[in-house]
Structures are given as structure tokens and as C-alpha cells.
Coordinates of C-alpha atoms (C1' of nucleotides) in Angstrom, one line a residue:
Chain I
X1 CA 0.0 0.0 0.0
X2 CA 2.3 2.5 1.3
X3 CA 6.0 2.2 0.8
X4 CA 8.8 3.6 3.3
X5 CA 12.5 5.2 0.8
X6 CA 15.4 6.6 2.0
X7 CA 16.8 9.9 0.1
X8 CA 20.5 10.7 -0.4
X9 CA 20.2 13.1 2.2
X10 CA 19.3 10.4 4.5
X11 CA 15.5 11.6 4.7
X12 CA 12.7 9.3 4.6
X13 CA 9.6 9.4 2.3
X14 CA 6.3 7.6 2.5
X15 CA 4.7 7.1 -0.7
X16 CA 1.2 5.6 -1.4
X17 CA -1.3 6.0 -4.7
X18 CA -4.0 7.9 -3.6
X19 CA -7.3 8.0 -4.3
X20 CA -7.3 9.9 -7.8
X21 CA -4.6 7.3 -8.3
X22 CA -2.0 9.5 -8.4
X23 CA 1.1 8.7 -6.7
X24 CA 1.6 10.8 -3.4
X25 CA 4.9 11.2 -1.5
X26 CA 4.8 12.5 1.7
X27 CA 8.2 13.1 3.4
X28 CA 9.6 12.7 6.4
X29 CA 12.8 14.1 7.1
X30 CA 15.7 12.3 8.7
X31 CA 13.8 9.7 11.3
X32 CA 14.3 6.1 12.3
X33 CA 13.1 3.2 10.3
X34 CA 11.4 2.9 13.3
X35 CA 9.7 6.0 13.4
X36 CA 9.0 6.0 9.1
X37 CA 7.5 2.7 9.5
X38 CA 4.7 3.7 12.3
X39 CA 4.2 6.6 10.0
X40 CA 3.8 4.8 6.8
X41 CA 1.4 2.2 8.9
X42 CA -1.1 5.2 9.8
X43 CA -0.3 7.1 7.0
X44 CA -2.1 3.2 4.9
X45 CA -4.8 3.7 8.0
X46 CA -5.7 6.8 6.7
X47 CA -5.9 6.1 3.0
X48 CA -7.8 3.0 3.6
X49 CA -10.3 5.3 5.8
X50 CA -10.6 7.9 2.5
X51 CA -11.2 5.3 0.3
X52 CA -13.7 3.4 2.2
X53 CA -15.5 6.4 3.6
X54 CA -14.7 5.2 7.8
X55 CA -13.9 7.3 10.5
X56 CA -10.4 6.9 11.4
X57 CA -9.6 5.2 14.8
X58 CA -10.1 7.3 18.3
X59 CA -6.4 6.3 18.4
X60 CA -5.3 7.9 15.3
X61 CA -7.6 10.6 15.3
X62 CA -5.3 11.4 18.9
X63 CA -2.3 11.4 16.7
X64 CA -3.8 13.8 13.9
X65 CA -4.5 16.0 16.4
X66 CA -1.2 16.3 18.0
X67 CA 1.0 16.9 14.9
X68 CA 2.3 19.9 13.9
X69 CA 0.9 22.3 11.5
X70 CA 3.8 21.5 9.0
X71 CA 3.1 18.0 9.0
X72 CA 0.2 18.0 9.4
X73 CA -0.3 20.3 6.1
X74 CA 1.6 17.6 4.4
X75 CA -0.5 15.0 5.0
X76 CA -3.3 17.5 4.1
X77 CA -1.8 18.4 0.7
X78 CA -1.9 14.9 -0.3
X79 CA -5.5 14.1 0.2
X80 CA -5.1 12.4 3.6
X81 CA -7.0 14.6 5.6
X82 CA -8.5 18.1 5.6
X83 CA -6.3 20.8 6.0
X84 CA -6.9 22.3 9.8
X85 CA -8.6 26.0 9.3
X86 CA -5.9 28.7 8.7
X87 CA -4.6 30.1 11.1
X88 CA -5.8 33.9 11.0
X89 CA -2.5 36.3 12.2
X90 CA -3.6 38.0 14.8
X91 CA -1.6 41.8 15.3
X92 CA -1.8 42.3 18.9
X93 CA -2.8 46.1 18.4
X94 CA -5.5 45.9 16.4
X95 CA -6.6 42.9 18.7
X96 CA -6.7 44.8 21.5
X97 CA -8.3 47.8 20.5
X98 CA -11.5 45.7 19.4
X99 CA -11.4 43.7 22.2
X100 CA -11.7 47.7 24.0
X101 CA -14.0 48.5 22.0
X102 CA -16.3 45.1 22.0
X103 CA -16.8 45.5 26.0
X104 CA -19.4 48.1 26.5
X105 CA -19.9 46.4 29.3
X106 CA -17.6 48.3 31.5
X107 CA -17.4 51.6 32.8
X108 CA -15.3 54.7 31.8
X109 CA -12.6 54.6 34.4
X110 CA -12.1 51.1 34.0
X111 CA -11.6 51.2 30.0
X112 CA -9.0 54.1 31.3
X113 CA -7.2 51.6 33.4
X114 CA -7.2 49.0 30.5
X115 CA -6.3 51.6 27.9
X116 CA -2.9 51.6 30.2
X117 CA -2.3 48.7 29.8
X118 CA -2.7 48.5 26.4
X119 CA -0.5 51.4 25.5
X120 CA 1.8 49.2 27.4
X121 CA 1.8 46.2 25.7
X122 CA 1.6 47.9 22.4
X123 CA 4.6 49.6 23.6
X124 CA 6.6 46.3 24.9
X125 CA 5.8 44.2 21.9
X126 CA 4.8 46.8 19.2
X127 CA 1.2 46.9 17.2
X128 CA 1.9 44.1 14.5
X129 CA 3.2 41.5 16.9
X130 CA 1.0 38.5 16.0
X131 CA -0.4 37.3 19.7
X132 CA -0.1 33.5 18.7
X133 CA 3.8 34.1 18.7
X134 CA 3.9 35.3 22.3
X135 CA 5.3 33.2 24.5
X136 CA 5.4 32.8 28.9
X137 CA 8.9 33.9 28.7
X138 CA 7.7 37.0 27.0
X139 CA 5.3 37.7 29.1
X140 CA 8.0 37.5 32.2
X141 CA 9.8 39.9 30.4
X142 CA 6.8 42.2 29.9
X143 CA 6.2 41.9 34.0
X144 CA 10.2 43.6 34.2
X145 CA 9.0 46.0 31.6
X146 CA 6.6 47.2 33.6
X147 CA 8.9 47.0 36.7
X148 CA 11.1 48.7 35.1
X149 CA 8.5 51.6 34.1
X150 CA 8.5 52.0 38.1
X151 CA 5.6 51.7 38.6
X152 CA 4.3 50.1 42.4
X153 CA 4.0 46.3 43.0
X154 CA 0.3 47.0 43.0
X155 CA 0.0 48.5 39.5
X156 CA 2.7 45.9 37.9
X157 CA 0.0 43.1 39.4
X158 CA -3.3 44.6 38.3
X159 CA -2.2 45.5 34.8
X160 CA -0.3 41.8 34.4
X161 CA -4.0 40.7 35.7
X162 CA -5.9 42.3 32.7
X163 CA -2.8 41.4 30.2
X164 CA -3.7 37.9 31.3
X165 CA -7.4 38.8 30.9
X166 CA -6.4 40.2 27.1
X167 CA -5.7 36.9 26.3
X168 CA -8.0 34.9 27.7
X169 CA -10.2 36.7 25.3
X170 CA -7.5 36.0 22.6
X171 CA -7.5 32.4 23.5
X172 CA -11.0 31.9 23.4
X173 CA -11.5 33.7 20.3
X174 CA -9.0 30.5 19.4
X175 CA -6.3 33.1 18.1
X176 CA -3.7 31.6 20.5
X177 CA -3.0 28.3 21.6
X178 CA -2.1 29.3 24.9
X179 CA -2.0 32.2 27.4
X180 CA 1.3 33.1 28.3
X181 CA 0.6 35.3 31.2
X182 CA -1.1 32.0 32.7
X183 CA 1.9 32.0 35.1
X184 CA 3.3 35.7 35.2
X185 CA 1.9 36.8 38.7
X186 CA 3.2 39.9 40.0
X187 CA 3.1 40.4 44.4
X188 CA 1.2 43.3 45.0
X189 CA 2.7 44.9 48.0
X190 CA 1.5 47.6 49.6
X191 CA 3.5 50.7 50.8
X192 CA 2.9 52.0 54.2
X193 CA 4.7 55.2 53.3
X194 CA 1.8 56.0 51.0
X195 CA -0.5 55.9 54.2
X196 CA -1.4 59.0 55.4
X197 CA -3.5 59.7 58.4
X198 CA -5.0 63.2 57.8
X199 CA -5.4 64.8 61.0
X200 CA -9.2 66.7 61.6
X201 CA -6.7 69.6 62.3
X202 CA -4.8 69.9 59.4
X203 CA -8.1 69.3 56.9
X204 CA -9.6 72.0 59.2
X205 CA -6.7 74.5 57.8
X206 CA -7.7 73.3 54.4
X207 CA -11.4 73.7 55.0
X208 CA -10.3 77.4 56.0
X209 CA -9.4 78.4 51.9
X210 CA -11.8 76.3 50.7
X211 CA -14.8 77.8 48.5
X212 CA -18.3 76.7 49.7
X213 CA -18.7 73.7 46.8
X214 CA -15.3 72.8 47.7
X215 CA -15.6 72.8 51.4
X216 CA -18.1 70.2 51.1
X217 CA -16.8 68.0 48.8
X218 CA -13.7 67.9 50.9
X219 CA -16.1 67.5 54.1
X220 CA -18.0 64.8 52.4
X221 CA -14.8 62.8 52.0
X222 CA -13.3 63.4 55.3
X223 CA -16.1 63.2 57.4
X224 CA -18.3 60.5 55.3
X225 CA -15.7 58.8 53.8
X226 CA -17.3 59.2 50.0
X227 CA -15.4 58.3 47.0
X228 CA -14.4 61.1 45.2
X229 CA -15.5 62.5 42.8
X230 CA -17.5 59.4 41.7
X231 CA -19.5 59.1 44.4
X232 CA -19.5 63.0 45.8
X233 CA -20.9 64.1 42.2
X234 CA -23.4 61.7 42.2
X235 CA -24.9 62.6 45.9
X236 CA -28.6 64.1 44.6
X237 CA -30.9 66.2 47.2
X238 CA -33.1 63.8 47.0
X239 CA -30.6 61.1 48.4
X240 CA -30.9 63.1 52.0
X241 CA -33.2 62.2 54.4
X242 CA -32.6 65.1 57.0
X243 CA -35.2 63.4 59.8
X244 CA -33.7 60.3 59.7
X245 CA -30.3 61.7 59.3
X246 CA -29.8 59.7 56.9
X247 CA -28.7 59.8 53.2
X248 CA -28.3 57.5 50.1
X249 CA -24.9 57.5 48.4
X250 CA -25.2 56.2 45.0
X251 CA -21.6 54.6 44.3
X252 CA -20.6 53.7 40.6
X253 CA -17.8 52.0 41.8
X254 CA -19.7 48.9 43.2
X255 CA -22.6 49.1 41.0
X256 CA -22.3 46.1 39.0
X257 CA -22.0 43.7 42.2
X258 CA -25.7 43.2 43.1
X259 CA -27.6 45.1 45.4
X260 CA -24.2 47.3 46.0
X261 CA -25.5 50.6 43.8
X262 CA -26.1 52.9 46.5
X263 CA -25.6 52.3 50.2
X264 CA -27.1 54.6 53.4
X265 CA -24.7 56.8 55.3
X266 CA -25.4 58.4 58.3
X267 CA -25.1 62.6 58.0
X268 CA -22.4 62.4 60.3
X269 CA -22.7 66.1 62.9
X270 CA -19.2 66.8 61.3
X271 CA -20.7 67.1 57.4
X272 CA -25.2 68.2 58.5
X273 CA -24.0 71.6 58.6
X274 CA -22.1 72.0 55.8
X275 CA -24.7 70.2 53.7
X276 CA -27.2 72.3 55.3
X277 CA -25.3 75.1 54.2
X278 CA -25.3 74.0 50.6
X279 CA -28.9 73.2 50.5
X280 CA -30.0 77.2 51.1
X281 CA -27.6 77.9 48.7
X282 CA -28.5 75.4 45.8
X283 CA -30.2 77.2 43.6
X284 CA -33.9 76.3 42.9
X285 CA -34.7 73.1 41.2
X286 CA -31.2 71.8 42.1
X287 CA -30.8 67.7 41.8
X288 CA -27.4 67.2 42.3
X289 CA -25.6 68.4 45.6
X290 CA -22.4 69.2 43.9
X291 CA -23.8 70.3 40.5
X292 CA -20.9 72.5 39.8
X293 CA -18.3 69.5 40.4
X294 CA -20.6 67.2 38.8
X295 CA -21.3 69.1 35.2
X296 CA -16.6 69.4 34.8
X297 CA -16.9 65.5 35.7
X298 CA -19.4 64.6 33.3
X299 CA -19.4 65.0 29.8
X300 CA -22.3 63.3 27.5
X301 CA -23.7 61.6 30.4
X302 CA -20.2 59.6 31.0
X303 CA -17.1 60.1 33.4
X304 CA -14.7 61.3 32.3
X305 CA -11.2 62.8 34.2
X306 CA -12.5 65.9 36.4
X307 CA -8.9 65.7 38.0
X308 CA -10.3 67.5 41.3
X309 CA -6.3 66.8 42.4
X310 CA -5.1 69.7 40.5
X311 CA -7.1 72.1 42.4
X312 CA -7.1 70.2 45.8
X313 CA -3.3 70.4 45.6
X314 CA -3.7 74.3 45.4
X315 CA -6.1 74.5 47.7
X316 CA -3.8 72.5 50.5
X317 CA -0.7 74.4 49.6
X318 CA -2.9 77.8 49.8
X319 CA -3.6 76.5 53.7
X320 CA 0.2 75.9 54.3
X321 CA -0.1 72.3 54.9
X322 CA 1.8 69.5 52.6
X323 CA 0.3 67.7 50.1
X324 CA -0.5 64.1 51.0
X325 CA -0.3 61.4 48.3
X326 CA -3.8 59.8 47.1
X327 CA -5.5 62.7 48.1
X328 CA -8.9 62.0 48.0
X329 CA -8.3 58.4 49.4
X330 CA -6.5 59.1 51.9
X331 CA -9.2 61.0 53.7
X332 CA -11.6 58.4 53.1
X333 CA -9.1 56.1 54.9
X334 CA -9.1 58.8 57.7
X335 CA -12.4 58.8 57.9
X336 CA -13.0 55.0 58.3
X337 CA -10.0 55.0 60.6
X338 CA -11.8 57.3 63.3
X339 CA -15.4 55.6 63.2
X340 CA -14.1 52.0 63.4
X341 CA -12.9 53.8 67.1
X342 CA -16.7 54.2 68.0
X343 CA -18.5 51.4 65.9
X344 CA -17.7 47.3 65.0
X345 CA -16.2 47.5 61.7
X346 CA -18.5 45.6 59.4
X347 CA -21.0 48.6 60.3
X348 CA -18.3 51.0 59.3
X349 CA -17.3 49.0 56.5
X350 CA -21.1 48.4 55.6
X351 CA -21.2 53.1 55.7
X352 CA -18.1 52.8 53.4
X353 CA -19.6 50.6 51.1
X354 CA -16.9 48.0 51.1
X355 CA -16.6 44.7 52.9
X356 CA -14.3 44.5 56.2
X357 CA -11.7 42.5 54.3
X358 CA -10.7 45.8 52.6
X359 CA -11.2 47.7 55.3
X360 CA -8.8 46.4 57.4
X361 CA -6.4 45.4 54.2
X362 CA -6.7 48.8 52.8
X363 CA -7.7 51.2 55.1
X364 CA -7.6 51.1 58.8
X365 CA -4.7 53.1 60.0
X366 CA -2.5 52.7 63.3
X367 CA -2.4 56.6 64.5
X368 CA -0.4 58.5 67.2
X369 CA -3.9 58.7 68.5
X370 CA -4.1 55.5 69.6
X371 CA -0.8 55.2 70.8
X372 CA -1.4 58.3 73.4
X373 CA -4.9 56.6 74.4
X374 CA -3.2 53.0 74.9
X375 CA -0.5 54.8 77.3
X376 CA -3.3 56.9 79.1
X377 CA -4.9 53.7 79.8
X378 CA -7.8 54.7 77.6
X379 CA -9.6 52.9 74.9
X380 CA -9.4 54.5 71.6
X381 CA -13.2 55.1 71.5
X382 CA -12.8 57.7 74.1
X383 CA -10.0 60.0 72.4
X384 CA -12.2 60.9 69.3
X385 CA -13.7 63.9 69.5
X386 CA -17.1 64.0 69.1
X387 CA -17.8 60.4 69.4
X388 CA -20.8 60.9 71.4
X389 CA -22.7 62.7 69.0
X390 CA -22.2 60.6 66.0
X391 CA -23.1 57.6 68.2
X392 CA -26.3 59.2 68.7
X393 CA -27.0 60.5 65.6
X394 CA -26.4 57.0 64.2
X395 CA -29.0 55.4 67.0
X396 CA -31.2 58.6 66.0
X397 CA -31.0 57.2 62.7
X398 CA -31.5 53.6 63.3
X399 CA -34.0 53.6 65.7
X400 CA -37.3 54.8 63.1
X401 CA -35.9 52.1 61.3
X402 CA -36.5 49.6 64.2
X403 CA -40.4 51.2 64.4
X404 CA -41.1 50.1 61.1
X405 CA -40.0 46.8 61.3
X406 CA -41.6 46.3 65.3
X407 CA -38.6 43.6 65.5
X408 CA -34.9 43.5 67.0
X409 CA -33.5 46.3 68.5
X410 CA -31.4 48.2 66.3
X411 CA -28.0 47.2 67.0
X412 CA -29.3 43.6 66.9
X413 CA -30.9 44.4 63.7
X414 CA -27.8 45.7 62.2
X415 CA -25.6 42.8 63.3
X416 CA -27.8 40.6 61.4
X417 CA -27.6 42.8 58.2
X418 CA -24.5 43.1 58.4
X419 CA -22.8 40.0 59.7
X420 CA -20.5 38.5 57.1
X421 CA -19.3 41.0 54.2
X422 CA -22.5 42.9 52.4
X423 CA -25.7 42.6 52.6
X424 CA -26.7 46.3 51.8
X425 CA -27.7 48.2 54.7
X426 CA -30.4 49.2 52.8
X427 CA -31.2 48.1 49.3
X428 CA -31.5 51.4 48.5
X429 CA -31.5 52.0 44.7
X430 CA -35.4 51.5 45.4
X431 CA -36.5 54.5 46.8
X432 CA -33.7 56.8 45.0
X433 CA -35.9 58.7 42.5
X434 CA -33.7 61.5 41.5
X435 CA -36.7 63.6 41.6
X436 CA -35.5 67.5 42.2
X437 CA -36.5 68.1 45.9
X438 CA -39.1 71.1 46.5
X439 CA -36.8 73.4 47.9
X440 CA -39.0 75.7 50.8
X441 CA -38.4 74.3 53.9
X442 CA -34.9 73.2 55.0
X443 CA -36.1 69.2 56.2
X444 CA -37.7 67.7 52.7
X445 CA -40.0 65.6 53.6
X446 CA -40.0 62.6 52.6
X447 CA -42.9 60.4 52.4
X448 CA -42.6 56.6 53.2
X449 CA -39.2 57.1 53.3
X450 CA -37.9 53.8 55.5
X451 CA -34.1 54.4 56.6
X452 CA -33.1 50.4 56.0
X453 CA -34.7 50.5 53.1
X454 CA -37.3 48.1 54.5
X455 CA -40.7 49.0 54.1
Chain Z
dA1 C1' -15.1 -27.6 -11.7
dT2 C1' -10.5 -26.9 -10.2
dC3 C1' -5.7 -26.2 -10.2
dG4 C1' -1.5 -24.2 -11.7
dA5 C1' 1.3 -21.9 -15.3
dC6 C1' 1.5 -17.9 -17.7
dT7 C1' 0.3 -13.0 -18.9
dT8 C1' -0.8 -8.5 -17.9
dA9 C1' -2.1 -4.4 -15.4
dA10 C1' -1.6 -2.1 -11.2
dT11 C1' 1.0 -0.8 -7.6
dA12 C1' 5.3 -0.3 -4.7
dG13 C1' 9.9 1.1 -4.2
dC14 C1' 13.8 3.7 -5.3
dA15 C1' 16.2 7.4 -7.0
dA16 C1' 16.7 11.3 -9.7
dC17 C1' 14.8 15.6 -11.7
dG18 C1' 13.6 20.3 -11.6
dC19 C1' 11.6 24.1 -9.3
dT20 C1' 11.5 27.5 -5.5
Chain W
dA1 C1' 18.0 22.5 1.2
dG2 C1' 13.4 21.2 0.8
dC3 C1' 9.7 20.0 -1.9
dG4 C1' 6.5 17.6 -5.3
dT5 C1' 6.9 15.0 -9.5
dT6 C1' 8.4 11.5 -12.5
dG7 C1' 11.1 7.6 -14.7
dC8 C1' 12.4 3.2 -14.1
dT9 C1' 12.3 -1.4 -12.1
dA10 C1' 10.5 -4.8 -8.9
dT11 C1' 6.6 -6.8 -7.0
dT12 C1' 1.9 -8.1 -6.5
dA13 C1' -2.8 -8.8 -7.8
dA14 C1' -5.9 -10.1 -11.1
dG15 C1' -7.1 -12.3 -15.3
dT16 C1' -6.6 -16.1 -18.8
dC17 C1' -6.4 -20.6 -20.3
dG18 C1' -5.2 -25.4 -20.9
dA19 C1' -4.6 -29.8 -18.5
dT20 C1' -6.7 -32.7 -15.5

DNA sequence: ATCGACTTAATAGCAACGCT
DNA sequence: AGCGTTGCTATTAAGTCGAT
């Protein structure tokens, strides 16, 4: 059927009359007669299959699979078998901005975020790189790229994260075998020095040359711990409950995970009278509570870069007092670090709309604070300022909650809620109707209005 | 009807050819 | 150098036919 020659050049050939009844050669290169012989066995397997119209083996159908493209195009050229679908060339560029483009699933900052890492990657392996050629050793050497960009251990992990995510997409679109950043982990560390504690007296110097839309944005991040600007810009009128002391922050950052959209925050006595403030100045018809803030960060209904930090920056130097790095998180971090003093943290956590794990990973601070209460013999709790009134402003808050629902006792209520990680505080996306609050008495009120968001 | 010798066509094996 | 094709020879399968 199928004959096994040796070539000058000490290559084999397997030869065979195919089908049409032409005489096919399909060469093998310098192996054992060994090696020709097994070939020229399946290589007879597979004629006899063509002619008869079979399926070839399980067994050799295995052995198709795993040969190379080259030979495997031989075979193919012969008439053996099909030749496998071409491989398209993928350029990693172009990939990759389609692949940006495809997911309008995500949100603005985070197609910013991937954008980095794109320009990265176009940078590192250039635009016309076909992806199936990259390989895991390339991709360690793109993790030192990025190293080498200096950039912190965080960053270098998150962007080798979506790199690997990249091409997960790539693989499944079946335009690479495998993903080489499978492996290429990065450790993010993070770096205490970046920590900052900010003192209430040193954000009360900056509060001092602050104008009145950006005396409460900075009060709303110090003293409520919101996200800036995303969730600050996105704080309506409407979102404040003054009787129950109460408000609804809606936060884009967690609004794809279920029921995480908005959360309730207590109007902490450190940020009622500053919102108070804004509210007799808002203008009639108002919606949102920092409408100036909010129309620079939005443009055509998106996000896009307000880079508040510019003018923070000038505003701190103004007031004498260093600039701190991550601004705006840094006094959320404050913030948290203070009320975990007075309440348990996955209540605190719960107000920050995060879970505990982050708190305490990414948040909670060690201050001189509590080194001077733990060498007065006093408990943390009592060397906050203010403590008491917040704690009551909080039960103040909880306890119309408590009416409605005729059940537990607050505190016992909240503990449930609140045990393990999220379960909102208060679902509260269903009673935020962004509805322009009449504006002619100071407390709105707001009917059927529950504060846990259970009616 | 069956067997074996002989013939012939098809196929196998080897090596060289010629192109890229 | 590597590749597919082709020429030539050897081998095999299939067909033919006469002797039994």
C-alpha cells in the first residue's frame, strides 16, 4: 500500500497512490526506520479510511491532532485529511483595541485603566506583533517591563491581571493556543509610606481656603468617607433624608455587584451643617448636591477625568499644609480609621460601602492617636472627639428604622444585616428617584421614606 | 469444476529531476 | 536544502487458459 525510501540526504519518504490514483509522496525528514515505519502504517490507515468512507480510529484521530501544523499540512496536501482551518495572524494592536472596544460592558474609568495597559503592551511588543507568537517567557519579560516603568508592585499586578485577561479573550477567540501570562503573577505589596493619616486639624486648615462647593466635597470625603468624585458628584438632594439623618450615596464604583449601587450613610454632625449650608444655597430646582463639580466630571452623560487633584493640591498648599499622596483616598481612609474607634467594623465597613476585608487590608490606619490613648490607659473610643454625637446621631437614625420593622433592636438588627461581608444596609437603589426636591423648607419631607430600606 | 502456469495491469519502491 | 513530481524497475494482484 504504502512504501517507506530513504533519500540521499538520508530523509525518509512515505509514498502511497491515492485516491485519484496519483502517486503521493509525503516526506519525512531524517527519522528512524522505526519511526518511518509507524508513520507509513497510519499514514495506509488513513488512505484506507478515505477510500472506504470510515472514520479513522479514536487512536489515530489522537495522533492527527497532535502533529504539527507542518506536517500536518503535508499530509493535508496529499489528500489524507482536511487541511486544519488557517490560522488567522492575529496583530496584537489591532486585537486589542477591538477587544476595548467590544466590552461596552464596563465603565469609563475602567476602559482608562485597560487603555494603560494596552498602550503598554503595544509599547513592549509593538502593534503588528501576532499574539499566537507570544510566548510565557515574553510575558515575564513584559512583568520587568513594567517594573522597570516604576511603577508600584500593585500596578505591575493589576495590569499583568488584565494582560492575562487580554488573552484569555485572545484564547477563546482561538487566536492563541495558549496564554502566556497563565503563570506571570506579579506580588502586589502595599506601601505604608503612602498611608497617610489626615489629622481633623490639618483638613480644618484646608477647609479654611476652601470655597463653599469645595468645602463640602472635601467635608463629604473626610467626614463621610465618599469616594471622590464618583461618588460626591453623584450625591442628589433627593438622596438626603434630614429626619432620619440619613442619606443614600449612589456609588458607581460597586454598582455592577448586586444590590451594591447605593448604600445609606449616616449625616455624620461633622458634614449636617455644611450640607445644610449647601442646601439654602443650591439654587432652585437643584438635583445634584455638587452640580458645579458634577457638570466638569461629566461629559455626554459619562465620566470622564474631572482631576479634582489639580485644584485640591492648590487649595492645600494655599492653607500651608503638605500635600499628602492619594488625596482624595487618603481621607476616606481617615475617615474609616476614626469611626471603626466608635462602631464594629462591618457597620463602618457596611457606611463605606466596602466589605471588612478591605477595610482592614486597605484602610484602617494605626495613629499616634491611639498610641497616646493606649498609654493613658484609655480605649481608643474615648480619644475621638465628638464620638458621642455621632453615636447618637447614628441610634437617631436607626432607631425609626427599628419602628417600622416592630422587630430587634437596632444594633441587633444591624448585626444581622451586616454579619458576614455585604448585605446592603439598605437596598436602597429603590426608593432613590432622583426627583428634584421642592426646595421651601430646610427638612424635605419625605414620604414613606424607611431608613433600612425596609418598608 | 479446479488447479497451476503464464500473462498483464496495477502498484510499490527507489532514485533522480527540476523548481523554489 | 526542501519539496513535489516523474522515470524506471520490482513486486503483486488479477485475469486467462489449458490440463486434469
Amino acid at each position: 500500500m504504502a512504501s517507506v525510501s530513504k533519500q540521499p540526504n538520508g530523509g525518509r519518504v512515505v509514498q502511497f497512490v491515492g485516491s485519484d490514483r496519483k502517486r503521493r509522496s509525503v516526506r519525512l525528514g531524517r527519522v528512524s526506520s522505526k519511526m518511518a515505519d509507524s508513520i507509513r502504517t497510519r499514514i495506509e490507515l488513513l488512505d484506507a479510511c478515505n477510500r472506504t468512507g470510515q472514520v479513522p480510529a479514536p487512536e489515530l484521530l489522537e495522533w492527527l491532532a497532535k502533529l504539527d501544523d507542518r506536517f500536518h499540512g503535508r499530509l493535508a496536501a496529499v489528500g489524507l485529511v482536511a487541511h486544519r482551518a488557517k490560522k488567522i495572524k492575529q496583530a496584537i494592536g489591532p486585537f486589542l483595541d477591538g477587544y476595548l472596544k467590544s466590552r461596552i460592558d464596563v465603565g469609563h474609568a475602567t476602559m482608562t485603566v485597560w487603555g494603560q495597559v494596552v498602550r503598554n503592551l503595544k509599547q513592549h511588543f509593538g502593534t503588528d506583533r501576532d499574539l499566537a507568537t507570544i510566548n510565557a517567557g515574553e510575558a515575564d519579560a513584559f512583568r520587568l517591563f513594567l517594573v522597570g516603568q516604576n511603577l508600584s508592585s500593585t500596578t505591575v499586578a493589576r495590569r499583568l491581571q488584565f494582560a492575562r485577561q487580554f488573552f484569555t479573550a485572545a484564547q477563546r477567540a482561538e487566536l492563541c493556543r495558549i496564554n502566556p501570562f497563565t503563570d506571570v503573577r506579579a506580588k502586589a505589596i502595599s506601601d505604608p509610606s503612602r498611608q497617610v493619616f489626615v489629622e481633623r486639624e490639618t483638613i480644618a486648615r484646608v477647609l479654611d481656603c476652601c470655597d463653599p462647593t469645595w468645602r463640602l466635597l472635601v467635608t463629604l470625603s473626610r467626614y463621610a468617607g465618599l469616594r471622590s468624585p464618583s461618588e460626591t458628584c453623584s450625591l442628589r438632594w433627593a438622596d438626603i433624608n434630614w429626619q432620619a439623618n440619613m442619606m443614600i450615596v449612589q456609588s458607581p464604583k460597586t454598582a455592577h455587584h448586586e444590590g451594591r449601587g447605593s448604600r445609606a450613610v449616616p449625616i455624620f454632625s461633622a458634614i449636617r451643617e455644611e450640607l445644610q449650608a449647601a442646601f439654602h444655597r443650591a439654587p432652585e430646582g437643584s438635583v445634584y448636591v455638587l452640580e458645579s463639580l458634577r457638570s466638569r466630571a461629566m461629559a455626554r452623560g459619562e465620566w470622564v477625568n474631572a482631576n479634582l487633584r489639580t485644584q485640591f493640591e492648590r487649595i492645600i498648599r494655599r492653607a500651608g499644609v503638605q500635600v499628602w499622596p492619594r488625596l482624595f483616598h487618603q481621607l476616606r481612609s481617615s475617615c474609616e480609621t476614626e469611626l471603626v474607634r466608635q462602631f464594629p467594623v462591618h457597620i463602618v465597613a457596611a457606611w463605606m460601602g466596602h466589605t471588612p476585608r478591605i477595610a482592614i487590608s486597605h484602610y484602617l490606619q494605626i495613629t499616634g492617636a491611639d498610641f497616646a490613648a493606649a498609654a493613658a490607659g484609655r480605649s481608643a473610643v474615648d480619644s475621638t472627639s465628638g464620638a458621642g454625637s455621632d453615636a447618637e446621631i447614628v441610634q437617631s437614625a436607626v432607631r425609626p428604622a427599628a419602628a417600622t420593622l416592630g422587630q430587634q433592636p437596632p444594633r441587633a438588627r444591624f448585626a444581622l444585616e451586616n454579619s458576614e461581608d455585604w448585605p446592603p444596609l439598605a437596598s436602597a437603589g429603590r426608593y432613590c428617584t432622583g426627583v428634584p426636591v421642592d426646595r421651601a423648607g430646610i427638612e424635605p419631607a419625605t414620604p414613606g421614606f424607611s431608613v433600612l430600606g425596609y418598608a
